[in-house]
mmCIF file of C-alpha atoms in Angstrom:
data_model
loop_
_atom_site.group_PDB
_atom_site.id
_atom_site.type_symbol
_atom_site.label_atom_id
_atom_site.label_comp_id
_atom_site.label_asym_id
_atom_site.label_seq_id
_atom_site.Cartn_x
_atom_site.Cartn_y
_atom_site.Cartn_z
ATOM 1 C CA UNK A 415 0.000 0.000 0.000
ATOM 2 C CA UNK A 416 2.957 2.289 0.710
ATOM 3 C CA UNK A 417 4.326 1.822 -2.818
ATOM 4 C CA UNK A 418 1.034 2.750 -4.473
ATOM 5 C CA UNK A 419 0.803 6.270 -5.902
ATOM 6 C CA UNK A 420 -1.980 8.544 -4.832
ATOM 7 C CA UNK A 421 -4.394 9.672 -7.535
ATOM 8 C CA UNK A 422 -3.542 13.187 -8.734
ATOM 9 C CA UNK A 423 -6.061 15.941 -8.051
ATOM 10 C CA UNK A 424 -7.995 17.399 -10.993
ATOM 11 C CA UNK A 425 -6.632 20.595 -12.432
ATOM 12 C CA UNK A 426 -8.735 23.705 -11.748
ATOM 13 C CA UNK A 427 -11.392 24.237 -14.391
ATOM 14 C CA UNK A 428 -11.443 20.557 -15.400
ATOM 15 C CA UNK A 429 -14.175 18.443 -13.927
ATOM 16 C CA UNK A 430 -15.640 15.146 -14.926
ATOM 17 C CA UNK A 431 -18.897 15.133 -16.791
ATOM 18 C CA UNK A 432 -21.842 13.769 -14.841
ATOM 19 C CA UNK A 433 -22.882 10.262 -15.713
ATOM 20 C CA UNK A 434 -25.951 9.715 -17.812
ATOM 21 C CA UNK A 435 -27.271 7.157 -15.327
ATOM 22 C CA UNK A 436 -30.049 7.729 -12.827
ATOM 23 C CA UNK A 437 -27.631 8.570 -10.021
ATOM 24 C CA UNK A 438 -25.634 11.125 -11.966
ATOM 25 C CA UNK A 439 -27.253 14.085 -10.281
ATOM 26 C CA UNK A 440 -26.555 12.797 -6.732
ATOM 27 C CA UNK A 441 -23.444 14.171 -5.102
ATOM 28 C CA UNK A 442 -21.001 11.560 -3.942
ATOM 29 C CA UNK A 443 -19.664 11.760 -0.445
ATOM 30 C CA UNK A 444 -16.184 13.225 -0.267
ATOM 31 C CA UNK A 445 -13.473 11.132 1.388
ATOM 32 C CA UNK A 446 -12.106 12.157 4.724
ATOM 33 C CA UNK A 447 -9.327 14.739 4.549
ATOM 34 C CA UNK A 448 -10.425 16.176 1.179
ATOM 35 C CA UNK A 449 -12.737 19.000 0.095
ATOM 36 C CA UNK A 450 -16.262 18.114 -0.897
ATOM 37 C CA UNK A 451 -16.032 16.562 -4.400
ATOM 38 C CA UNK A 452 -12.721 18.341 -5.227
ATOM 39 C CA UNK A 453 -9.999 15.818 -4.400
ATOM 40 C CA UNK A 454 -7.918 18.599 -2.766
ATOM 41 C CA UNK A 455 -6.488 17.693 0.682
ATOM 42 C CA UNK A 456 -7.725 19.641 3.684
ATOM 43 C CA UNK A 457 -5.930 20.713 6.800
ATOM 44 C CA UNK A 458 -8.159 20.879 9.907
ATOM 45 C CA UNK A 459 -11.308 21.205 7.732
ATOM 46 C CA UNK A 460 -10.049 24.208 5.673
ATOM 47 C CA UNK A 461 -9.464 23.573 1.934
ATOM 48 C CA UNK A 462 -6.082 24.579 0.595
ATOM 49 C CA UNK A 463 -7.430 25.693 -2.836
ATOM 50 C CA UNK A 464 -10.842 26.669 -4.182
ATOM 51 C CA UNK A 465 -12.049 26.074 -7.703
ATOM 52 C CA UNK A 466 -15.160 27.078 -9.713
ATOM 53 C CA UNK A 467 -16.957 24.103 -11.242
ATOM 54 C CA UNK A 468 -17.648 24.319 -14.997
ATOM 55 C CA UNK A 469 -21.204 24.934 -16.183
ATOM 56 C CA UNK A 470 -23.284 21.805 -16.412
ATOM 57 C CA UNK A 471 -24.703 20.997 -19.853
ATOM 58 C CA UNK A 472 -28.328 22.095 -19.953
ATOM 59 C CA UNK A 473 -29.583 19.550 -22.422
ATOM 60 C CA UNK A 474 -29.228 17.945 -25.806
ATOM 61 C CA UNK A 475 -29.834 19.569 -29.166
ATOM 62 C CA UNK A 476 -32.824 17.634 -30.457
ATOM 63 C CA UNK A 477 -34.711 20.019 -32.755
ATOM 64 C CA UNK A 478 -32.235 20.175 -35.625
ATOM 65 C CA UNK A 479 -33.984 22.693 -37.850
ATOM 66 C CA UNK A 480 -31.690 24.261 -40.443
ATOM 67 C CA UNK A 481 -32.804 27.068 -42.748
ATOM 68 C CA UNK A 482 -31.163 27.803 -46.085
ATOM 69 C CA UNK A 483 -31.306 31.536 -46.919
ATOM 70 C CA UNK A 484 -30.194 32.567 -50.402
ATOM 71 C CA UNK A 485 -31.481 34.387 -53.488
ATOM 72 C CA UNK A 486 -31.525 34.501 -57.248
ATOM 73 C CA UNK A 487 -29.372 36.739 -59.395
ATOM 74 C CA UNK A 488 -30.485 40.290 -60.070
ATOM 75 C CA UNK A 489 -31.286 41.427 -56.517
ATOM 76 C CA UNK A 490 -30.506 44.968 -55.410
ATOM 77 C CA UNK A 491 -28.438 46.120 -52.431
ATOM 78 C CA UNK A 492 -31.447 46.419 -50.082
ATOM 79 C CA UNK A 493 -32.435 42.788 -50.630
ATOM 80 C CA UNK A 494 -28.848 41.668 -50.082
ATOM 81 C CA UNK A 495 -28.687 43.562 -46.778
ATOM 82 C CA UNK A 496 -32.061 42.137 -45.685
ATOM 83 C CA UNK A 497 -30.833 38.632 -46.432
ATOM 84 C CA UNK A 498 -27.676 39.251 -44.404
ATOM 85 C CA UNK A 499 -29.749 40.620 -41.489
ATOM 86 C CA UNK A 500 -31.907 37.487 -41.427
ATOM 87 C CA UNK A 501 -28.792 35.310 -41.389
ATOM 88 C CA UNK A 502 -27.471 37.330 -38.440
ATOM 89 C CA UNK A 503 -30.724 37.030 -36.491
ATOM 90 C CA UNK A 504 -31.110 33.292 -37.172
ATOM 91 C CA UNK A 505 -28.088 31.295 -35.943
ATOM 92 C CA UNK A 506 -29.576 28.067 -37.371
ATOM 93 C CA UNK A 507 -29.417 29.429 -40.933
ATOM 94 C CA UNK A 508 -27.038 28.570 -43.756
ATOM 95 C CA UNK A 509 -25.962 30.484 -46.865
ATOM 96 C CA UNK A 510 -25.410 29.498 -50.454
ATOM 97 C CA UNK A 511 -24.420 31.112 -53.751
ATOM 98 C CA UNK A 512 -26.971 32.895 -55.907
ATOM 99 C CA UNK A 513 -29.099 30.750 -58.164
ATOM 100 C CA UNK A 514 -29.302 31.388 -61.896
ATOM 101 C CA UNK A 515 -32.575 32.746 -63.226
ATOM 102 C CA UNK A 516 -32.826 30.056 -65.889
ATOM 103 C CA UNK A 517 -32.872 27.240 -63.312
ATOM 104 C CA UNK A 518 -36.207 25.820 -62.245
ATOM 105 C CA UNK A 519 -37.376 26.297 -58.657
ATOM 106 C CA UNK A 520 -37.567 22.570 -57.829
ATOM 107 C CA UNK A 521 -33.749 22.514 -58.071
ATOM 108 C CA UNK A 522 -33.749 24.270 -54.675
ATOM 109 C CA UNK A 523 -34.915 21.022 -53.054
ATOM 110 C CA UNK A 524 -31.691 19.322 -54.166
ATOM 111 C CA UNK A 525 -29.638 22.309 -52.923
ATOM 112 C CA UNK A 526 -31.321 22.035 -49.513
ATOM 113 C CA UNK A 527 -30.616 18.314 -49.425
ATOM 114 C CA UNK A 528 -26.923 18.911 -50.173
ATOM 115 C CA UNK A 529 -26.768 21.602 -47.483
ATOM 116 C CA UNK A 530 -28.596 19.337 -45.008
ATOM 117 C CA UNK A 531 -31.412 21.889 -44.565
ATOM 118 C CA UNK A 532 -35.095 21.103 -44.114
ATOM 119 C CA UNK A 533 -36.394 24.702 -44.422
ATOM 120 C CA UNK A 534 -35.697 27.347 -47.029
ATOM 121 C CA UNK A 535 -36.109 31.113 -47.480
ATOM 122 C CA UNK A 536 -35.568 32.000 -51.127
ATOM 123 C CA UNK A 537 -35.606 35.572 -52.460
ATOM 124 C CA UNK A 538 -36.580 35.819 -56.119
ATOM 125 C CA UNK A 539 -35.999 39.098 -57.995
ATOM 126 C CA UNK A 540 -37.843 40.033 -61.183
ATOM 127 C CA UNK A 541 -37.380 43.073 -63.426
ATOM 128 C CA UNK A 542 -34.777 44.390 -60.955
ATOM 129 C CA UNK A 543 -37.563 46.026 -58.958
ATOM 130 C CA UNK A 544 -39.990 43.334 -57.752
ATOM 131 C CA UNK A 545 -38.979 41.038 -54.867
ATOM 132 C CA UNK A 546 -40.691 37.737 -54.059
ATOM 133 C CA UNK A 547 -39.985 35.505 -51.061
ATOM 134 C CA UNK A 548 -40.572 31.761 -50.853
ATOM 135 C CA UNK A 549 -40.964 29.953 -47.518
ATOM 136 C CA UNK A 550 -40.791 26.212 -47.970
ATOM 137 C CA UNK A 551 -40.608 23.002 -45.988
ATOM 138 C CA UNK A 552 -38.323 20.876 -48.135
ATOM 139 C CA UNK A 553 -38.752 18.438 -49.718
ATOM 140 C CA UNK A 554 -42.346 17.453 -48.823
ATOM 141 C CA UNK A 555 -43.942 20.909 -48.564
ATOM 142 C CA UNK A 556 -45.979 23.010 -48.072
ATOM 143 C CA UNK A 557 -44.585 26.261 -49.445
ATOM 144 C CA UNK A 558 -45.821 29.856 -49.620
ATOM 145 C CA UNK A 559 -45.007 32.658 -52.016
ATOM 146 C CA UNK A 560 -45.047 36.304 -50.883
ATOM 147 C CA UNK A 561 -44.481 39.696 -52.454
ATOM 148 C CA UNK A 562 -42.056 41.641 -50.238
ATOM 149 C CA UNK A 563 -42.801 45.347 -49.832
ATOM 150 C CA UNK A 564 -41.496 48.264 -47.733
ATOM 151 C CA UNK A 565 -38.121 46.714 -46.932
ATOM 152 C CA UNK A 566 -35.972 48.501 -44.324
ATOM 153 C CA UNK A 567 -32.710 46.941 -43.144
ATOM 154 C CA UNK A 568 -30.755 47.214 -39.904
ATOM 155 C CA UNK A 569 -28.185 49.660 -41.261
ATOM 156 C CA UNK A 570 -30.863 51.795 -42.872
ATOM 157 C CA UNK A 571 -33.111 52.167 -39.820
ATOM 158 C CA UNK A 572 -30.417 53.046 -37.228
ATOM 159 C CA UNK A 573 -32.661 52.062 -34.333
ATOM 160 C CA UNK A 574 -31.649 52.586 -30.704
ATOM 161 C CA UNK A 575 -32.363 48.988 -29.643
ATOM 162 C CA UNK A 576 -29.883 46.144 -29.658
ATOM 163 C CA UNK A 577 -29.906 42.440 -28.823
ATOM 164 C CA UNK A 578 -27.405 39.678 -28.226
ATOM 165 C CA UNK A 579 -26.166 37.948 -31.339
ATOM 166 C CA UNK A 580 -27.442 34.398 -31.523
ATOM 167 C CA UNK A 581 -30.088 34.779 -28.802
ATOM 168 C CA UNK A 582 -33.400 32.960 -29.154
ATOM 169 C CA UNK A 583 -36.435 35.118 -30.086
ATOM 170 C CA UNK A 584 -40.014 35.044 -28.915
ATOM 171 C CA UNK A 585 -42.592 34.786 -31.692
ATOM 172 C CA UNK A 586 -45.694 36.947 -31.328
ATOM 173 C CA UNK A 587 -48.640 36.379 -33.678
ATOM 174 C CA UNK A 588 -51.810 38.320 -34.368
ATOM 175 C CA UNK A 589 -55.069 36.649 -33.125
ATOM 176 C CA UNK A 590 -56.198 36.361 -36.771
ATOM 177 C CA UNK A 591 -53.618 33.566 -37.243
ATOM 178 C CA UNK A 592 -55.802 31.291 -35.095
ATOM 179 C CA UNK A 593 -59.083 32.092 -36.881
ATOM 180 C CA UNK A 594 -58.380 31.503 -40.573
ATOM 181 C CA UNK A 595 -57.085 28.086 -41.790
ATOM 182 C CA UNK A 596 -54.545 29.511 -44.269
ATOM 183 C CA UNK A 597 -53.174 31.841 -41.581
ATOM 184 C CA UNK A 598 -52.904 28.865 -39.192
ATOM 185 C CA UNK A 599 -50.791 27.042 -41.787
ATOM 186 C CA UNK A 600 -48.593 30.121 -42.234
ATOM 187 C CA UNK A 601 -48.216 30.425 -38.455
ATOM 188 C CA UNK A 602 -46.863 26.892 -38.188
ATOM 189 C CA UNK A 603 -44.526 27.575 -41.113
ATOM 190 C CA UNK A 604 -43.263 30.796 -39.487
ATOM 191 C CA UNK A 605 -42.689 29.002 -36.181
ATOM 192 C CA UNK A 606 -40.601 26.273 -37.777
ATOM 193 C CA UNK A 607 -38.565 28.713 -39.899
ATOM 194 C CA UNK A 608 -37.911 31.698 -37.620
ATOM 195 C CA UNK A 609 -37.675 30.056 -34.181
ATOM 196 C CA UNK A 610 -34.144 29.163 -33.098
ATOM 197 C CA UNK A 611 -33.932 25.524 -31.875
ATOM 198 C CA UNK A 612 -33.237 25.041 -28.198
ATOM 199 C CA UNK A 613 -29.651 24.124 -27.247
ATOM 200 C CA UNK A 614 -28.447 24.999 -30.761
ATOM 201 C CA UNK A 615 -24.608 25.137 -30.753
ATOM 202 C CA UNK A 616 -24.502 28.665 -32.230
ATOM 203 C CA UNK A 617 -27.332 30.077 -30.120
ATOM 204 C CA UNK A 618 -27.163 31.797 -26.742
ATOM 205 C CA UNK A 619 -29.308 30.757 -23.741
ATOM 206 C CA UNK A 620 -31.047 34.155 -23.602
ATOM 207 C CA UNK A 621 -34.379 35.501 -24.805
ATOM 208 C CA UNK A 622 -34.070 39.237 -25.351
ATOM 209 C CA UNK A 623 -36.011 40.071 -28.532
ATOM 210 C CA UNK A 624 -39.409 39.426 -30.126
ATOM 211 C CA UNK A 625 -40.462 38.702 -33.708
ATOM 212 C CA UNK A 626 -43.990 40.019 -34.303
ATOM 213 C CA UNK A 627 -46.256 38.990 -37.174
ATOM 214 C CA UNK A 628 -49.262 41.304 -37.506
ATOM 215 C CA UNK A 629 -52.014 41.113 -40.133
ATOM 216 C CA UNK A 630 -53.123 44.540 -41.363
ATOM 217 C CA UNK A 631 -54.576 45.542 -44.720
ATOM 218 C CA UNK A 632 -54.531 41.895 -45.881
ATOM 219 C CA UNK A 633 -50.740 41.836 -45.429
ATOM 220 C CA UNK A 634 -48.355 40.375 -42.842
ATOM 221 C CA UNK A 635 -46.138 42.991 -41.146
ATOM 222 C CA UNK A 636 -42.835 41.730 -39.696
ATOM 223 C CA UNK A 637 -41.172 43.658 -36.851
ATOM 224 C CA UNK A 638 -38.273 42.901 -34.491
ATOM 225 C CA UNK A 639 -38.274 44.382 -30.962
ATOM 226 C CA UNK A 640 -35.816 44.273 -28.090
ATOM 227 C CA UNK A 641 -37.070 43.413 -24.583
ATOM 228 C CA UNK A 642 -35.740 45.874 -22.013
ATOM 229 C CA UNK A 643 -35.266 44.196 -18.640
ATOM 230 C CA UNK A 644 -35.963 47.223 -16.438
ATOM 231 C CA UNK A 645 -39.613 47.775 -17.341
ATOM 232 C CA UNK A 646 -40.196 45.012 -19.939
ATOM 233 C CA UNK A 647 -40.867 47.600 -22.645
ATOM 234 C CA UNK A 648 -40.149 47.038 -26.325
ATOM 235 C CA UNK A 649 -37.753 48.964 -28.555
ATOM 236 C CA UNK A 650 -37.650 48.267 -32.285
ATOM 237 C CA UNK A 651 -34.393 46.965 -33.688
ATOM 238 C CA UNK A 652 -35.136 46.001 -37.278
ATOM 239 C CA UNK A 653 -35.227 44.826 -39.970
ATOM 240 C CA UNK A 654 -38.807 45.416 -41.046
ATOM 241 C CA UNK A 655 -40.744 44.344 -44.115
ATOM 242 C CA UNK A 656 -44.282 43.559 -45.283
ATOM 243 C CA UNK A 657 -45.340 40.231 -46.813
ATOM 244 C CA UNK A 658 -48.224 40.169 -49.274
ATOM 245 C CA UNK A 659 -49.387 36.569 -49.629
ATOM 246 C CA UNK A 660 -49.833 35.325 -53.199
ATOM 247 C CA UNK A 661 -50.337 31.543 -53.032
ATOM 248 C CA UNK A 662 -49.841 28.548 -50.776
ATOM 249 C CA UNK A 663 -48.743 25.341 -52.515
ATOM 250 C CA UNK A 664 -49.011 21.777 -51.295
ATOM 251 C CA UNK A 665 -45.530 20.787 -52.427
ATOM 252 C CA UNK A 666 -42.159 22.428 -52.058
ATOM 253 C CA UNK A 667 -41.813 25.234 -54.644
ATOM 254 C CA UNK A 668 -44.808 24.006 -56.589
ATOM 255 C CA UNK A 669 -47.610 21.512 -56.615
ATOM 256 C CA UNK A 670 -51.382 21.909 -56.210
ATOM 257 C CA UNK A 671 -52.564 25.299 -54.980
ATOM 258 C CA UNK A 672 -54.028 25.175 -51.479
ATOM 259 C CA UNK A 673 -54.918 28.864 -51.202
ATOM 260 C CA UNK A 674 -54.835 31.894 -53.489
ATOM 261 C CA UNK A 675 -55.146 35.410 -52.134
ATOM 262 C CA UNK A 676 -58.123 37.170 -53.793
ATOM 263 C CA UNK A 677 -56.904 40.594 -52.609
ATOM 264 C CA UNK A 678 -53.489 40.254 -54.251
ATOM 265 C CA UNK A 679 -52.616 42.648 -57.050
ATOM 266 C CA UNK A 680 -49.482 42.037 -59.096
ATOM 267 C CA UNK A 681 -46.883 44.822 -59.355
ATOM 268 C CA UNK A 682 -47.334 44.937 -63.143
ATOM 269 C CA UNK A 683 -51.070 45.525 -62.745
ATOM 270 C CA UNK A 684 -50.426 48.136 -60.055
ATOM 271 C CA UNK A 685 -48.015 50.058 -62.291
ATOM 272 C CA UNK A 686 -50.464 49.756 -65.209
ATOM 273 C CA UNK A 687 -53.280 51.245 -63.124
ATOM 274 C CA UNK A 688 -51.009 54.128 -62.095
ATOM 275 C CA UNK A 689 -50.191 54.847 -65.745
ATOM 276 C CA UNK A 690 -53.884 54.676 -66.673
ATOM 277 C CA UNK A 691 -54.799 57.092 -63.886
ATOM 278 C CA UNK A 692 -52.129 59.561 -65.045
ATOM 279 C CA UNK A 693 -53.365 59.240 -68.635
ATOM 280 C CA UNK A 694 -56.972 59.761 -67.502
ATOM 281 C CA UNK A 695 -55.991 62.958 -65.672
ATOM 282 C CA UNK A 696 -54.235 64.228 -68.813
ATOM 283 C CA UNK A 697 -57.245 63.407 -70.991
ATOM 284 C CA UNK A 698 -59.538 65.174 -68.531
ATOM 285 C CA UNK A 699 -57.399 68.331 -68.679
ATOM 286 C CA UNK A 700 -57.478 68.267 -72.483
ATOM 287 C CA UNK A 701 -61.251 67.825 -72.452
ATOM 288 C CA UNK A 702 -61.649 70.807 -70.092
ATOM 289 C CA UNK A 703 -59.544 72.961 -72.437
ATOM 290 C CA UNK A 704 -61.670 71.963 -75.445
ATOM 291 C CA UNK A 705 -64.883 72.780 -73.556
ATOM 292 C CA UNK A 706 -63.508 76.208 -72.630
ATOM 293 C CA UNK A 707 -62.616 76.912 -76.264
ATOM 294 C CA UNK A 708 -66.141 75.972 -77.380
ATOM 295 C CA UNK A 709 -67.624 78.255 -74.740
ATOM 296 C CA UNK A 710 -65.505 81.158 -75.957
ATOM 297 C CA UNK A 711 -66.631 80.573 -79.532
ATOM 298 C CA UNK A 712 -70.266 80.293 -78.520
ATOM 299 C CA UNK A 713 -70.153 83.539 -76.504
ATOM 300 C CA UNK A 714 -69.336 85.637 -79.645
ATOM 301 C CA UNK A 715 -72.898 86.115 -80.976
ATOM 302 C CA UNK A 716 -73.289 88.385 -84.010
ATOM 303 C CA UNK A 717 -75.660 91.295 -83.166
ATOM 304 C CA UNK A 718 -77.775 92.687 -85.967
ATOM 305 C CA UNK A 719 -77.105 96.290 -87.022
ATOM 306 C CA UNK A 720 -79.377 98.890 -85.481
ATOM 307 C CA UNK A 721 -80.851 101.273 -88.125
ATOM 308 C CA UNK A 722 -81.229 104.096 -85.557
ATOM 309 C CA UNK A 723 -77.528 104.005 -84.686
ATOM 310 C CA UNK A 724 -76.515 106.401 -87.531
ATOM 311 C CA UNK A 725 -79.190 109.010 -86.838
ATOM 312 C CA UNK A 726 -77.051 111.401 -84.805
ATOM 313 C CA UNK A 727 -73.898 111.071 -86.929
ATOM 314 C CA UNK A 728 -73.132 114.224 -88.981
ATOM 315 C CA UNK A 729 -71.184 113.767 -92.195
ATOM 316 C CA UNK A 730 -67.689 115.268 -92.155
ATOM 317 C CA UNK A 731 -66.683 117.971 -94.619
ATOM 318 C CA UNK A 732 -64.886 116.748 -97.650
ATOM 319 C CA UNK A 733 -61.377 118.158 -97.840
ATOM 320 C CA UNK A 734 -60.074 119.224 -101.250
ATOM 321 C CA UNK A 735 -57.473 116.996 -102.742
ATOM 322 C CA UNK A 736 -54.150 118.831 -103.031
ATOM 323 C CA UNK A 737 -51.589 117.679 -105.505
ATOM 324 C CA UNK A 738 -48.040 118.705 -104.643
ATOM 325 C CA UNK A 739 -46.110 119.553 -107.790
ATOM 326 C CA UNK A 740 -42.934 120.885 -106.184
ATOM 327 C CA UNK A 741 -40.476 118.585 -104.551
ATOM 328 C CA UNK A 742 -40.272 119.227 -100.800
ATOM 329 C CA UNK A 743 -37.105 120.699 -99.476
ATOM 330 C CA UNK A 744 -34.681 118.199 -98.076
ATOM 331 C CA UNK A 745 -33.916 118.594 -94.419
ATOM 332 C CA UNK A 746 -30.286 119.147 -93.570
ATOM 333 C CA UNK A 747 -28.657 116.096 -92.074
ATOM 334 C CA UNK A 748 -26.942 117.226 -88.913
ATOM 335 C CA UNK A 749 -25.142 114.764 -86.799
ATOM 336 C CA UNK A 750 -24.519 117.165 -83.962
ATOM 337 C CA UNK A 751 -27.643 117.657 -81.884
ATOM 338 C CA UNK A 752 -26.535 121.070 -80.639
ATOM 339 C CA UNK A 753 -26.229 122.435 -84.203
ATOM 340 C CA UNK A 754 -29.642 120.990 -85.003
ATOM 341 C CA UNK A 755 -31.169 122.808 -82.066
ATOM 342 C CA UNK A 756 -29.481 126.102 -83.131
ATOM 343 C CA UNK A 757 -30.909 125.756 -86.628
ATOM 344 C CA UNK A 758 -34.389 125.129 -85.250
ATOM 345 C CA UNK A 759 -34.149 128.189 -82.991
ATOM 346 C CA UNK A 760 -33.081 130.401 -85.937
ATOM 347 C CA UNK A 761 -36.074 129.220 -87.968
ATOM 348 C CA UNK A 762 -38.429 129.948 -85.089
ATOM 349 C CA UNK A 763 -36.996 133.478 -84.735
ATOM 350 C CA UNK A 764 -37.470 134.181 -88.465
ATOM 351 C CA UNK A 765 -41.079 133.033 -88.294
ATOM 352 C CA UNK A 766 -41.694 135.207 -85.230
ATOM 353 C CA UNK A 767 -40.225 138.296 -87.001
ATOM 354 C CA UNK A 768 -42.296 137.807 -90.123
ATOM 355 C CA UNK A 769 -45.466 137.446 -88.068
ATOM 356 C CA UNK A 770 -44.612 140.604 -86.117
#
């Protein structure tokens, strides 16, 4: 027994993991002469060295939801920043290169399978001005297509709020999501896409911000708020955008249509109506001008001549016609104005003398 070596004490900061058995949570009794569960020798009941035990693992990562966030080619800078903001807010997301416009949408299912993702947020740009967003549960479905409007990113808003990177959000939904069946389906899709899985390796064990989904004007308004601990008030962080639902499909990026929004108006139709309204205003102005011209013409009514109008007119005396046979004297051309005035004065004096 004297030749046996004593077991070395554990280094500070290194502790054994608890067993997975039923008695793992029970503390074992410390041997005599050592600190409770530390293996450090004691002298008269006072430990020679203290150590802080490492944090115990809270649980196992079971909900392995992964979201692929990427876009097609042709997006503008605001869409790119919005996509980057969503990746920052969702630690369970993955990125991929832009997809070519010529590729079909069902190819995204294979991309998600290669990236080991079961959810997808795909931004589709058309005409370099219209932005569509697909939310899909790959590869079985369902999927929803939205028109994205009123996009404002984190850098653009410059809000005063802030939250921890990688923290888990609370999801707040409007009561309408529980009344309509298509909104109930969208609610479940939003929960699975935007909620960060518990015990995710890249997430933080804090809840300090809220994602709100509000239905107003037949559209879904997305907002992100920070929870302030002092008074539990909310401060907006961003980003913010509005989703206008177009269709809900049974499959992933296609399939039979489950719901079609009757209030949806395409951007092309909206721009066409704006052009028609401008053209109608122009035509109305032209019509008003033509009516005014006709009124002016109609107001000039020819009045018949009055026979009594010439009664009090007296005929003027006829002047005799004089024929001038002698050429008139040419006036002297004087460039100097002073000389001209002197000549005129001399003529006036001569006339005055002859009259006198």
